[in-house]
PDB file of C-alpha atoms and ligand atoms in Angstrom:
ATOM      1  CA  UNK A   1      25.520 -32.617 -32.000  1.00  0.00           C
ATOM      2  CA  UNK A   2      23.134 -29.844 -32.971  1.00  0.00           C
ATOM      3  CA  UNK A   3      20.092 -31.949 -32.026  1.00  0.00           C
ATOM      4  CA  UNK A   4      21.539 -32.796 -28.598  1.00  0.00           C
ATOM      5  CA  UNK A   5      22.248 -29.078 -28.008  1.00  0.00           C
ATOM      6  CA  UNK A   6      18.608 -28.219 -28.672  1.00  0.00           C
ATOM      7  CA  UNK A   7      17.384 -31.045 -26.414  1.00  0.00           C
ATOM      8  CA  UNK A   8      19.674 -29.879 -23.580  1.00  0.00           C
ATOM      9  CA  UNK A   9      18.500 -26.263 -23.945  1.00  0.00           C
ATOM     10  CA  UNK A  10      14.830 -27.302 -23.972  1.00  0.00           C
ATOM     11  CA  UNK A  11      15.287 -29.473 -20.854  1.00  0.00           C
ATOM     12  CA  UNK A  12      17.092 -26.640 -19.003  1.00  0.00           C
ATOM     13  CA  UNK A  13      14.365 -24.175 -20.063  1.00  0.00           C
ATOM     14  CA  UNK A  14      11.580 -26.479 -18.885  1.00  0.00           C
ATOM     15  CA  UNK A  15      13.262 -27.065 -15.494  1.00  0.00           C
ATOM     16  CA  UNK A  16      13.836 -23.331 -14.873  1.00  0.00           C
ATOM     17  CA  UNK A  17      10.342 -22.512 -16.184  1.00  0.00           C
ATOM     18  CA  UNK A  18       8.708 -25.106 -13.909  1.00  0.00           C
ATOM     19  CA  UNK A  19      10.554 -23.882 -10.776  1.00  0.00           C
ATOM     20  CA  UNK A  20       9.796 -20.214 -11.590  1.00  0.00           C
ATOM     21  CA  UNK A  21       6.153 -21.005 -12.341  1.00  0.00           C
ATOM     22  CA  UNK A  22       5.715 -22.710  -8.954  1.00  0.00           C
ATOM     23  CA  UNK A  23       7.278 -19.712  -7.164  1.00  0.00           C
ATOM     24  CA  UNK A  24       5.297 -17.147  -9.206  1.00  0.00           C
ATOM     25  CA  UNK A  25       1.887 -18.801  -9.394  1.00  0.00           C
ATOM     26  CA  UNK A  26       1.456 -21.208  -6.460  1.00  0.00           C
ATOM     27  CA  UNK A  27       2.623 -18.925  -3.654  1.00  0.00           C
ATOM     28  CA  UNK A  28      -0.233 -16.552  -2.679  1.00  0.00           C
ATOM     29  CA  UNK A  29       1.766 -13.303  -2.913  1.00  0.00           C
ATOM     30  CA  UNK A  30      -1.333 -11.154  -2.404  1.00  0.00           C
ATOM     31  CA  UNK A  31      -4.355 -11.620  -0.100  1.00  0.00           C
ATOM     32  CA  UNK A  32      -7.776 -12.551  -1.486  1.00  0.00           C
ATOM     33  CA  UNK A  33      -9.250 -10.000  -3.879  1.00  0.00           C
ATOM     34  CA  UNK A  34     -11.900  -7.653  -2.416  1.00  0.00           C
ATOM     35  CA  UNK A  35     -12.647  -5.063  -5.124  1.00  0.00           C
ATOM     36  CA  UNK A  36     -14.205  -5.058  -8.589  1.00  0.00           C
ATOM     37  CA  UNK A  37     -11.301  -3.140 -10.135  1.00  0.00           C
ATOM     38  CA  UNK A  38      -8.759  -5.631  -8.750  1.00  0.00           C
ATOM     39  CA  UNK A  39      -9.903  -8.424 -11.094  1.00  0.00           C
ATOM     40  CA  UNK A  40      -8.456  -6.718 -14.175  1.00  0.00           C
ATOM     41  CA  UNK A  41      -5.228  -6.012 -12.294  1.00  0.00           C
ATOM     42  CA  UNK A  42      -4.856  -9.662 -11.254  1.00  0.00           C
ATOM     43  CA  UNK A  43      -5.440 -10.786 -14.860  1.00  0.00           C
ATOM     44  CA  UNK A  44      -2.838  -8.287 -16.056  1.00  0.00           C
ATOM     45  CA  UNK A  45      -0.347  -9.597 -13.469  1.00  0.00           C
ATOM     46  CA  UNK A  46      -0.990 -13.148 -14.691  1.00  0.00           C
ATOM     47  CA  UNK A  47      -0.467 -12.099 -18.314  1.00  0.00           C
ATOM     48  CA  UNK A  48       2.815 -10.312 -17.488  1.00  0.00           C
ATOM     49  CA  UNK A  49       3.915 -13.228 -15.275  1.00  0.00           C
ATOM     50  CA  UNK A  50       3.427 -15.766 -18.070  1.00  0.00           C
ATOM     51  CA  UNK A  51       5.457 -13.619 -20.503  1.00  0.00           C
ATOM     52  CA  UNK A  52       8.165 -13.202 -17.839  1.00  0.00           C
ATOM     53  CA  UNK A  53       8.250 -16.966 -17.194  1.00  0.00           C
ATOM     54  CA  UNK A  54       8.841 -17.712 -20.890  1.00  0.00           C
ATOM     55  CA  UNK A  55      11.573 -15.054 -21.109  1.00  0.00           C
ATOM     56  CA  UNK A  56      13.367 -16.193 -17.945  1.00  0.00           C
ATOM     57  CA  UNK A  57      13.242 -19.828 -19.135  1.00  0.00           C
ATOM     58  CA  UNK A  58      14.930 -18.985 -22.436  1.00  0.00           C
ATOM     59  CA  UNK A  59      17.540 -16.675 -20.858  1.00  0.00           C
ATOM     60  CA  UNK A  60      18.335 -19.082 -18.023  1.00  0.00           C
ATOM     61  CA  UNK A  61      18.603 -22.106 -20.335  1.00  0.00           C
ATOM     62  CA  UNK A  62      21.113 -20.350 -22.604  1.00  0.00           C
ATOM     63  CA  UNK A  63      23.041 -18.882 -19.630  1.00  0.00           C
ATOM     64  CA  UNK A  64      23.307 -22.167 -17.713  1.00  0.00           C
ATOM     65  CA  UNK A  65      24.259 -24.074 -20.854  1.00  0.00           C
ATOM     66  CA  UNK A  66      26.946 -21.498 -21.717  1.00  0.00           C
ATOM     67  CA  UNK A  67      28.383 -21.480 -18.194  1.00  0.00           C
ATOM     68  CA  UNK A  68      28.673 -25.283 -18.159  1.00  0.00           C
ATOM     69  CA  UNK A  69      29.808 -25.812 -21.739  1.00  0.00           C
ATOM     70  CA  UNK A  70      32.066 -22.833 -22.414  1.00  0.00           C
ATOM     71  CA  UNK A  71      33.629 -22.245 -18.991  1.00  0.00           C
ATOM     72  CA  UNK A  72      37.364 -21.462 -18.928  1.00  0.00           C
ATOM     73  CA  UNK A  73      39.568 -24.573 -18.617  1.00  0.00           C
ATOM     74  CA  UNK A  74      42.768 -24.432 -16.513  1.00  0.00           C
ATOM     75  CA  UNK A  75      45.035 -24.242 -19.596  1.00  0.00           C
ATOM     76  CA  UNK A  76      42.780 -21.918 -21.632  1.00  0.00           C
ATOM     77  CA  UNK A  77      42.715 -18.136 -21.058  1.00  0.00           C
ATOM     78  CA  UNK A  78      41.677 -16.957 -24.544  1.00  0.00           C
ATOM     79  CA  UNK A  79      38.518 -14.975 -25.194  1.00  0.00           C
ATOM     80  CA  UNK A  80      35.839 -16.501 -27.394  1.00  0.00           C
ATOM     81  CA  UNK A  81      35.379 -15.326 -30.978  1.00  0.00           C
ATOM     82  CA  UNK A  82      33.248 -12.125 -31.104  1.00  0.00           C
ATOM     83  CA  UNK A  83      30.099 -12.232 -33.198  1.00  0.00           C
ATOM     84  CA  UNK A  84      29.275  -9.045 -35.098  1.00  0.00           C
ATOM     85  CA  UNK A  85      26.632  -8.113 -37.655  1.00  0.00           C
ATOM     86  CA  UNK A  86      24.265 -11.088 -37.390  1.00  0.00           C
ATOM     87  CA  UNK A  87      21.231  -9.395 -38.944  1.00  0.00           C
ATOM     88  CA  UNK A  88      18.758 -12.204 -38.227  1.00  0.00           C
ATOM     89  CA  UNK A  89      19.717 -12.299 -34.519  1.00  0.00           C
ATOM     90  CA  UNK A  90      19.517  -8.507 -34.205  1.00  0.00           C
ATOM     91  CA  UNK A  91      16.063  -8.378 -35.792  1.00  0.00           C
ATOM     92  CA  UNK A  92      14.871 -11.164 -33.470  1.00  0.00           C
ATOM     93  CA  UNK A  93      16.135  -9.583 -30.250  1.00  0.00           C
ATOM     94  CA  UNK A  94      14.637  -6.241 -31.225  1.00  0.00           C
ATOM     95  CA  UNK A  95      11.282  -7.434 -32.569  1.00  0.00           C
ATOM     96  CA  UNK A  96      10.375  -9.992 -29.880  1.00  0.00           C
ATOM     97  CA  UNK A  97      10.850  -7.713 -26.814  1.00  0.00           C
ATOM     98  CA  UNK A  98       9.113  -4.853 -28.670  1.00  0.00           C
ATOM     99  CA  UNK A  99       6.089  -7.068 -29.361  1.00  0.00           C
ATOM    100  CA  UNK A 100       5.972  -8.323 -25.738  1.00  0.00           C
ATOM    101  CA  UNK A 101       6.295  -4.876 -24.156  1.00  0.00           C
ATOM    102  CA  UNK A 102       3.718  -3.439 -26.579  1.00  0.00           C
ATOM    103  CA  UNK A 103       1.270  -6.231 -25.692  1.00  0.00           C
ATOM    104  CA  UNK A 104       1.696  -5.513 -21.957  1.00  0.00           C
ATOM    105  CA  UNK A 105       1.277  -1.756 -22.584  1.00  0.00           C
ATOM    106  CA  UNK A 106      -1.952  -2.239 -24.569  1.00  0.00           C
ATOM    107  CA  UNK A 107      -3.393  -4.644 -21.993  1.00  0.00           C
ATOM    108  CA  UNK A 108      -2.456  -2.206 -19.156  1.00  0.00           C
ATOM    109  CA  UNK A 109      -4.138   0.680 -20.978  1.00  0.00           C
ATOM    110  CA  UNK A 110      -7.346  -1.351 -21.411  1.00  0.00           C
ATOM    111  CA  UNK A 111      -7.417  -2.259 -17.684  1.00  0.00           C
ATOM    112  CA  UNK A 112      -6.643   1.344 -16.686  1.00  0.00           C
ATOM    113  CA  UNK A 113      -9.428   2.794 -18.866  1.00  0.00           C
ATOM    114  CA  UNK A 114     -11.919   0.234 -17.475  1.00  0.00           C
ATOM    115  CA  UNK A 115     -10.932   0.974 -13.877  1.00  0.00           C
ATOM    116  CA  UNK A 116     -11.063   4.748 -14.356  1.00  0.00           C
ATOM    117  CA  UNK A 117     -14.655   4.631 -15.622  1.00  0.00           C
ATOM    118  CA  UNK A 118     -16.332   6.885 -13.065  1.00  0.00           C
ATOM    119  CA  UNK A 119     -20.064   6.311 -12.685  1.00  0.00           C
ATOM    120  CA  UNK A 120     -22.307   9.362 -12.133  1.00  0.00           C
ATOM    121  CA  UNK A 121     -23.555   8.106  -8.742  1.00  0.00           C
ATOM    122  CA  UNK A 122     -20.119   7.427  -7.230  1.00  0.00           C
ATOM    123  CA  UNK A 123     -19.272   8.501  -3.676  1.00  0.00           C
ATOM    124  CA  UNK A 124     -16.382  10.878  -2.902  1.00  0.00           C
ATOM    125  CA  UNK A 125     -14.155  10.462   0.147  1.00  0.00           C
ATOM    126  CA  UNK A 126     -11.264  12.868   0.711  1.00  0.00           C
ATOM    127  CA  UNK A 127      -8.031  11.387   2.003  1.00  0.00           C
ATOM    128  CA  UNK A 128      -5.204  13.302   3.645  1.00  0.00           C
ATOM    129  CA  UNK A 129      -1.798  11.813   4.350  1.00  0.00           C
ATOM    130  CA  UNK A 130       0.625  13.366   6.843  1.00  0.00           C
ATOM    131  CA  UNK A 131       3.602  11.959   8.692  1.00  0.00           C
ATOM    132  CA  UNK A 132       2.426   9.427   9.948  1.00  0.00           C
ATOM    133  CA  UNK A 133      -1.327   9.148   9.789  1.00  0.00           C
ATOM    134  CA  UNK A 134      -4.283   9.047   7.442  1.00  0.00           C
ATOM    135  CA  UNK A 135      -7.492  11.044   7.790  1.00  0.00           C
ATOM    136  CA  UNK A 136     -10.719  10.668   5.838  1.00  0.00           C
ATOM    137  CA  UNK A 137     -13.319  13.342   5.175  1.00  0.00           C
ATOM    138  CA  UNK A 138     -16.885  12.529   4.155  1.00  0.00           C
ATOM    139  CA  UNK A 139     -17.924  15.776   2.428  1.00  0.00           C
ATOM    140  CA  UNK A 140     -21.690  15.153   2.513  1.00  0.00           C
ATOM    141  CA  UNK A 141     -21.607  14.651   6.298  1.00  0.00           C
ATOM    142  CA  UNK A 142     -18.757  17.108   6.950  1.00  0.00           C
ATOM    143  CA  UNK A 143     -17.040  14.537   9.134  1.00  0.00           C
ATOM    144  CA  UNK A 144     -13.330  13.708   9.362  1.00  0.00           C
ATOM    145  CA  UNK A 145     -12.202  10.431  10.888  1.00  0.00           C
ATOM    146  CA  UNK A 146      -9.050   8.396  11.395  1.00  0.00           C
ATOM    147  CA  UNK A 147     -10.777   5.159  10.344  1.00  0.00           C
ATOM    148  CA  UNK A 148     -11.965   4.490   6.820  1.00  0.00           C
ATOM    149  CA  UNK A 149     -15.508   3.139   6.538  1.00  0.00           C
ATOM    150  CA  UNK A 150     -17.028   2.390   3.129  1.00  0.00           C
ATOM    151  CA  UNK A 151     -20.263   0.755   1.998  1.00  0.00           C
ATOM    152  CA  UNK A 152     -19.838  -2.505   0.100  1.00  0.00           C
ATOM    153  CA  UNK A 153     -20.641  -2.514  -3.641  1.00  0.00           C
ATOM    154  CA  UNK A 154     -20.516   1.272  -4.131  1.00  0.00           C
ATOM    155  CA  UNK A 155     -18.022   2.931  -6.427  1.00  0.00           C
ATOM    156  CA  UNK A 156     -15.844   5.308  -4.420  1.00  0.00           C
ATOM    157  CA  UNK A 157     -13.533   7.991  -5.677  1.00  0.00           C
ATOM    158  CA  UNK A 158     -10.798   8.737  -3.157  1.00  0.00           C
ATOM    159  CA  UNK A 159      -9.545  12.294  -3.699  1.00  0.00           C
ATOM    160  CA  UNK A 160      -6.163  12.361  -2.047  1.00  0.00           C
ATOM    161  CA  UNK A 161      -3.459  14.783  -0.967  1.00  0.00           C
ATOM    162  CA  UNK A 162      -0.198  14.546   0.942  1.00  0.00           C
ATOM    163  CA  UNK A 163       0.649  17.446   3.234  1.00  0.00           C
ATOM    164  CA  UNK A 164       4.363  17.007   3.825  1.00  0.00           C
ATOM    165  CA  UNK A 165       6.276  14.276   1.984  1.00  0.00           C
ATOM    166  CA  UNK A 166       5.426  11.534  -0.513  1.00  0.00           C
ATOM    167  CA  UNK A 167       3.120   8.844   0.866  1.00  0.00           C
ATOM    168  CA  UNK A 168       1.378   6.010  -0.962  1.00  0.00           C
ATOM    169  CA  UNK A 169      -2.182   4.695  -0.604  1.00  0.00           C
ATOM    170  CA  UNK A 170      -2.548   0.904  -0.715  1.00  0.00           C
ATOM    171  CA  UNK A 171      -5.144  -1.560   0.508  1.00  0.00           C
ATOM    172  CA  UNK A 172      -3.651  -4.890  -0.643  1.00  0.00           C
ATOM    173  CA  UNK A 173      -7.054  -6.598  -1.034  1.00  0.00           C
ATOM    174  CA  UNK A 174      -8.183  -3.800  -3.401  1.00  0.00           C
ATOM    175  CA  UNK A 175      -4.918  -4.035  -5.411  1.00  0.00           C
ATOM    176  CA  UNK A 176      -4.938  -0.355  -6.534  1.00  0.00           C
ATOM    177  CA  UNK A 177      -1.987   1.681  -5.319  1.00  0.00           C
ATOM    178  CA  UNK A 178      -1.452   5.417  -5.681  1.00  0.00           C
ATOM    179  CA  UNK A 179       1.499   7.605  -4.721  1.00  0.00           C
ATOM    180  CA  UNK A 180       0.612  10.972  -3.173  1.00  0.00           C
ATOM    181  CA  UNK A 181       2.979  13.798  -4.009  1.00  0.00           C
ATOM    182  CA  UNK A 182       2.726  17.019  -1.960  1.00  0.00           C
ATOM    183  CA  UNK A 183       1.307  19.909  -3.977  1.00  0.00           C
ATOM    184  CA  UNK A 184      -0.699  17.657  -6.299  1.00  0.00           C
ATOM    185  CA  UNK A 185      -4.024  15.895  -5.908  1.00  0.00           C
ATOM    186  CA  UNK A 186      -4.440  12.287  -6.896  1.00  0.00           C
ATOM    187  CA  UNK A 187      -7.391  10.001  -7.103  1.00  0.00           C
ATOM    188  CA  UNK A 188      -8.104   6.317  -7.055  1.00  0.00           C
ATOM    189  CA  UNK A 189     -11.400   4.612  -7.882  1.00  0.00           C
ATOM    190  CA  UNK A 190     -12.423   1.518  -5.943  1.00  0.00           C
ATOM    191  CA  UNK A 191     -15.602  -0.540  -5.713  1.00  0.00           C
ATOM    192  CA  UNK A 192     -15.087  -2.735  -2.630  1.00  0.00           C
ATOM    193  CA  UNK A 193     -17.079  -5.938  -3.143  1.00  0.00           C
ATOM    194  CA  UNK A 194     -16.244  -7.894   0.020  1.00  0.00           C
ATOM    195  CA  UNK A 195     -17.314  -6.763   3.485  1.00  0.00           C
ATOM    196  CA  UNK A 196     -14.766  -7.048   6.285  1.00  0.00           C
ATOM    197  CA  UNK A 197     -11.885  -5.317   8.015  1.00  0.00           C
ATOM    198  CA  UNK A 198      -8.779  -4.477   6.008  1.00  0.00           C
ATOM    199  CA  UNK A 199      -5.674  -2.330   6.485  1.00  0.00           C
ATOM    200  CA  UNK A 200      -4.673   0.763   4.555  1.00  0.00           C
ATOM    201  CA  UNK A 201      -0.884   0.764   4.360  1.00  0.00           C
ATOM    202  CA  UNK A 202       1.479   3.584   3.423  1.00  0.00           C
ATOM    203  CA  UNK A 203       3.871   2.025   0.907  1.00  0.00           C
ATOM    204  CA  UNK A 204       6.296   4.914   0.453  1.00  0.00           C
ATOM    205  CA  UNK A 205       9.159   5.195   2.941  1.00  0.00           C
ATOM    206  CA  UNK A 206       8.121   8.546   4.408  1.00  0.00           C
ATOM    207  CA  UNK A 207      10.184   8.877   7.586  1.00  0.00           C
ATOM    208  CA  UNK A 208      10.776   7.367  11.008  1.00  0.00           C
ATOM    209  CA  UNK A 209       7.150   6.425  11.649  1.00  0.00           C
ATOM    210  CA  UNK A 210       6.485   5.029   8.150  1.00  0.00           C
ATOM    211  CA  UNK A 211       5.848   1.487   9.384  1.00  0.00           C
ATOM    212  CA  UNK A 212       3.160   2.746  11.775  1.00  0.00           C
ATOM    213  CA  UNK A 213       1.315   4.693   9.053  1.00  0.00           C
ATOM    214  CA  UNK A 214      -1.690   2.407   8.777  1.00  0.00           C
ATOM    215  CA  UNK A 215      -5.427   2.843   9.114  1.00  0.00           C
ATOM    216  CA  UNK A 216      -8.289   0.459   9.724  1.00  0.00           C
ATOM    217  CA  UNK A 217     -10.584  -0.002   6.712  1.00  0.00           C
ATOM    218  CA  UNK A 218     -14.112  -1.267   7.410  1.00  0.00           C
ATOM    219  CA  UNK A 219     -16.233  -2.374   4.437  1.00  0.00           C
ATOM    220  CA  UNK A 220     -19.814  -2.789   5.598  1.00  0.00           C
ATOM    221  CA  UNK A 221     -23.421  -2.860   4.389  1.00  0.00           C
ATOM    222  CA  UNK A 222     -24.981   0.438   3.335  1.00  0.00           C
ATOM    223  CA  UNK A 223     -27.224   0.445   6.435  1.00  0.00           C
ATOM    224  CA  UNK A 224     -24.283  -0.143   8.801  1.00  0.00           C
ATOM    225  CA  UNK A 225     -22.256   2.508   6.983  1.00  0.00           C
ATOM    226  CA  UNK A 226     -25.071   5.070   7.206  1.00  0.00           C
ATOM    227  CA  UNK A 227     -25.515   4.556  10.932  1.00  0.00           C
ATOM    228  CA  UNK A 228     -21.726   4.678  11.499  1.00  0.00           C
ATOM    229  CA  UNK A 229     -21.519   7.966   9.560  1.00  0.00           C
ATOM    230  CA  UNK A 230     -24.456   9.419  11.498  1.00  0.00           C
ATOM    231  CA  UNK A 231     -22.806   8.418  14.793  1.00  0.00           C
ATOM    232  CA  UNK A 232     -19.459   9.884  13.693  1.00  0.00           C
ATOM    233  CA  UNK A 233     -21.194  13.143  12.780  1.00  0.00           C
ATOM    234  CA  UNK A 234     -22.958  13.286  16.124  1.00  0.00           C
ATOM    235  CA  UNK A 235     -19.746  12.498  18.012  1.00  0.00           C
ATOM    236  CA  UNK A 236     -17.905  15.261  16.122  1.00  0.00           C
ATOM    237  CA  UNK A 237     -20.631  17.696  17.124  1.00  0.00           C
ATOM    238  CA  UNK A 238     -20.218  16.641  20.752  1.00  0.00           C
ATOM    239  CA  UNK A 239     -23.705  15.144  20.834  1.00  0.00           C
ATOM    240  CA  UNK A 240     -22.900  11.509  21.490  1.00  0.00           C
ATOM    241  CA  UNK A 241     -20.868   9.937  24.229  1.00  0.00           C
ATOM    242  CA  UNK A 242     -17.202   9.865  23.215  1.00  0.00           C
ATOM    243  CA  UNK A 243     -15.236   6.906  24.542  1.00  0.00           C
ATOM    244  CA  UNK A 244     -11.863   8.516  25.260  1.00  0.00           C
ATOM    245  CA  UNK A 245     -10.247   5.256  26.328  1.00  0.00           C
ATOM    246  CA  UNK A 246     -11.322   3.485  23.110  1.00  0.00           C
ATOM    247  CA  UNK A 247     -10.155   6.463  21.058  1.00  0.00           C
ATOM    248  CA  UNK A 248      -6.796   6.389  22.850  1.00  0.00           C
ATOM    249  CA  UNK A 249      -6.359   2.656  22.253  1.00  0.00           C
ATOM    250  CA  UNK A 250      -7.181   3.016  18.581  1.00  0.00           C
ATOM    251  CA  UNK A 251      -5.318   6.232  17.728  1.00  0.00           C
ATOM    252  CA  UNK A 252      -2.420   6.264  20.201  1.00  0.00           C
ATOM    253  CA  UNK A 253      -1.947   2.745  21.578  1.00  0.00           C
ATOM    254  CA  UNK A 254       0.129   1.430  18.653  1.00  0.00           C
ATOM    255  CA  UNK A 255       2.924   3.805  19.625  1.00  0.00           C
ATOM    256  CA  UNK A 256       2.389   4.556  23.323  1.00  0.00           C
ATOM    257  CA  UNK A 257       2.312   2.396  26.436  1.00  0.00           C
ATOM    258  CA  UNK A 258      -0.451   3.266  28.927  1.00  0.00           C
ATOM    259  CA  UNK A 259      -1.239   0.799  31.678  1.00  0.00           C
ATOM    260  CA  UNK A 260      -4.790   2.080  32.188  1.00  0.00           C
ATOM    261  CA  UNK A 261      -5.673   1.413  28.530  1.00  0.00           C
ATOM    262  CA  UNK A 262      -3.678  -1.809  28.359  1.00  0.00           C
ATOM    263  CA  UNK A 263      -1.552  -0.569  25.437  1.00  0.00           C
ATOM    264  CA  UNK A 264       2.118  -1.495  25.028  1.00  0.00           C
ATOM    265  CA  UNK A 265       3.364   0.555  22.040  1.00  0.00           C
ATOM    266  CA  UNK A 266       7.110   1.274  22.051  1.00  0.00           C
ATOM    267  CA  UNK A 267       7.492   3.842  19.245  1.00  0.00           C
ATOM    268  CA  UNK A 268       6.774   6.901  21.415  1.00  0.00           C
ATOM    269  CA  UNK A 269       7.372   7.687  25.091  1.00  0.00           C
ATOM    270  CA  UNK A 270       5.798   5.508  27.813  1.00  0.00           C
ATOM    271  CA  UNK A 271       2.930   7.748  28.961  1.00  0.00           C
ATOM    272  CA  UNK A 272       2.772   6.183  32.436  1.00  0.00           C
ATOM    273  CA  UNK A 273       6.230   7.685  32.990  1.00  0.00           C
ATOM    274  CA  UNK A 274       6.310  10.948  31.024  1.00  0.00           C
ATOM    275  CA  UNK A 275       2.799  12.228  31.850  1.00  0.00           C
ATOM    276  CA  UNK A 276       3.096  11.935  35.638  1.00  0.00           C
ATOM    277  CA  UNK A 277       2.480  15.414  37.039  1.00  0.00           C
ATOM    278  CA  UNK A 278       2.042  17.045  33.606  1.00  0.00           C
ATOM    279  CA  UNK A 279      -0.758  19.629  33.285  1.00  0.00           C
ATOM    280  CA  UNK A 280      -3.829  19.269  31.072  1.00  0.00           C
ATOM    281  CA  UNK A 281      -2.675  22.166  28.876  1.00  0.00           C
ATOM    282  CA  UNK A 282       0.698  20.546  28.280  1.00  0.00           C
ATOM    283  CA  UNK A 283      -0.978  17.230  27.371  1.00  0.00           C
ATOM    284  CA  UNK A 284      -3.272  19.030  24.905  1.00  0.00           C
ATOM    285  CA  UNK A 285      -0.265  20.740  23.314  1.00  0.00           C
ATOM    286  CA  UNK A 286       1.547  17.403  23.011  1.00  0.00           C
ATOM    287  CA  UNK A 287      -1.436  15.988  21.104  1.00  0.00           C
ATOM    288  CA  UNK A 288      -2.133  18.907  18.765  1.00  0.00           C
ATOM    289  CA  UNK A 289       1.423  20.215  18.305  1.00  0.00           C
ATOM    290  CA  UNK A 290       3.584  17.170  19.015  1.00  0.00           C
ATOM    291  CA  UNK A 291       6.905  18.756  18.056  1.00  0.00           C
ATOM    292  CA  UNK A 292       6.563  21.717  20.454  1.00  0.00           C
ATOM    293  CA  UNK A 293       8.123  19.674  23.247  1.00  0.00           C
ATOM    294  CA  UNK A 294       9.650  16.271  22.598  1.00  0.00           C
ATOM    295  CA  UNK A 295      10.609  13.878  25.389  1.00  0.00           C
ATOM    296  CA  UNK A 296      14.317  13.252  25.854  1.00  0.00           C
ATOM    297  CA  UNK A 297      15.571  10.332  23.782  1.00  0.00           C
ATOM    298  CA  UNK A 298      12.827  10.734  21.137  1.00  0.00           C
ATOM    299  CA  UNK A 299      12.848  12.539  17.806  1.00  0.00           C
ATOM    300  CA  UNK A 300      10.535  15.273  16.530  1.00  0.00           C
ATOM    301  CA  UNK A 301       8.481  14.610  13.392  1.00  0.00           C
ATOM    302  CA  UNK A 302       7.422  11.086  14.328  1.00  0.00           C
ATOM    303  CA  UNK A 303       4.022  11.674  15.921  1.00  0.00           C
ATOM    304  CA  UNK A 304       1.183  12.591  13.522  1.00  0.00           C
ATOM    305  CA  UNK A 305       0.367  16.312  13.391  1.00  0.00           C
ATOM    306  CA  UNK A 306      -3.241  15.843  12.269  1.00  0.00           C
ATOM    307  CA  UNK A 307      -4.842  14.789  15.559  1.00  0.00           C
ATOM    308  CA  UNK A 308      -6.216  18.300  16.061  1.00  0.00           C
ATOM    309  CA  UNK A 309      -8.182  17.755  12.807  1.00  0.00           C
ATOM    310  CA  UNK A 310      -9.233  14.171  13.439  1.00  0.00           C
ATOM    311  CA  UNK A 311     -10.702  14.969  16.880  1.00  0.00           C
ATOM    312  CA  UNK A 312     -13.153  17.758  17.642  1.00  0.00           C
ATOM    313  CA  UNK A 313     -12.402  20.218  20.462  1.00  0.00           C
ATOM    314  CA  UNK A 314     -14.772  18.358  22.802  1.00  0.00           C
ATOM    315  CA  UNK A 315     -13.162  15.051  21.930  1.00  0.00           C
ATOM    316  CA  UNK A 316      -9.680  16.478  22.533  1.00  0.00           C
ATOM    317  CA  UNK A 317     -10.800  17.785  25.934  1.00  0.00           C
ATOM    318  CA  UNK A 318     -12.225  14.356  26.801  1.00  0.00           C
ATOM    319  CA  UNK A 319      -9.001  12.661  25.689  1.00  0.00           C
ATOM    320  CA  UNK A 320      -6.900  15.057  27.802  1.00  0.00           C
ATOM    321  CA  UNK A 321      -9.137  14.510  30.849  1.00  0.00           C
ATOM    322  CA  UNK A 322      -8.830  10.752  30.331  1.00  0.00           C
ATOM    323  CA  UNK A 323      -5.009  11.002  30.183  1.00  0.00           C
ATOM    324  CA  UNK A 324      -4.864  13.235  33.264  1.00  0.00           C
ATOM    325  CA  UNK A 325      -6.954  10.693  35.145  1.00  0.00           C
ATOM    326  CA  UNK A 326      -5.055   7.678  33.842  1.00  0.00           C
ATOM    327  CA  UNK A 327      -1.609   9.025  34.716  1.00  0.00           C
ATOM    328  CA  UNK A 328      -2.167  10.790  38.045  1.00  0.00           C
ATOM    329  CA  UNK A 329      -1.461   8.545  40.955  1.00  0.00           C
TER     330      UNK A 329
HETATM  331 CU1  CUA B 401       3.602   7.642   4.817  1.00  0.00          CU
HETATM  332 CU2  CUA B 401       5.123   5.823   4.633  1.00  0.00          CU
END
């Protein structure tokens, strides 16, 4: 009897463990890794997953067995006999979880200390989060952009602040995630080791436009990065040609429809309709101070308030001229 009980529990545990292991380990829950720091985080996840799989197997085996074996029969409404003061059991259920949680804590601390090891030649990029946009400042070039470009293989310290509510910085391929609380500054250290285009996602529900709070991340060679930064600096100074249509598509098209730019965003007003006959000054105000006048049927606080920082005065003028031209007749 006792032997058959143990065999049944082991079989149940193995079945539950096998199903959970397939779900946990064979489904690619995260995209391919693209940072040096992410390796330790993936290993830590694997370690915690294996512990969790063992725990869930034991708990599920006992639960399923108990539900099947000790379920109430039609003619039986008595409670089972309570068990009290089983010292061996109490020591076991205290000691085992304590050991497991302590192991995870120590492993986490080791990974955290490794990932926070800031090298003397690291690069600093300042990140600002506002409802509902990201901006990036490159202090050495004194340039602020709405796209994040980083050179591959260099350690970068992102120094981050939120201006209004809590946002959260996450590039899934880099694994590291950091909440940004207004009034505090946070940092995250990343060494991107795969070139390519990625997406920075806000992972804290921060208001109506939360799901649109994304930014393009471009990881490129040092030479490509340097020439991009030089071009961004020149464009900010008004020196280089600024492509207002491309800037509109990139910064505004996700939310706004504009036939001339071929964008079909539905979050904000359809600009083909609402901008007809509107003056250049009013368009400029709608870009830099979006809540000053909000179209009927739309809510204030949705459109990012940082566009006046992301674009220089010349770029704003070019954008306004483009919109005047694109929506008049
Ligand atoms: Cu910012 Cu969600």
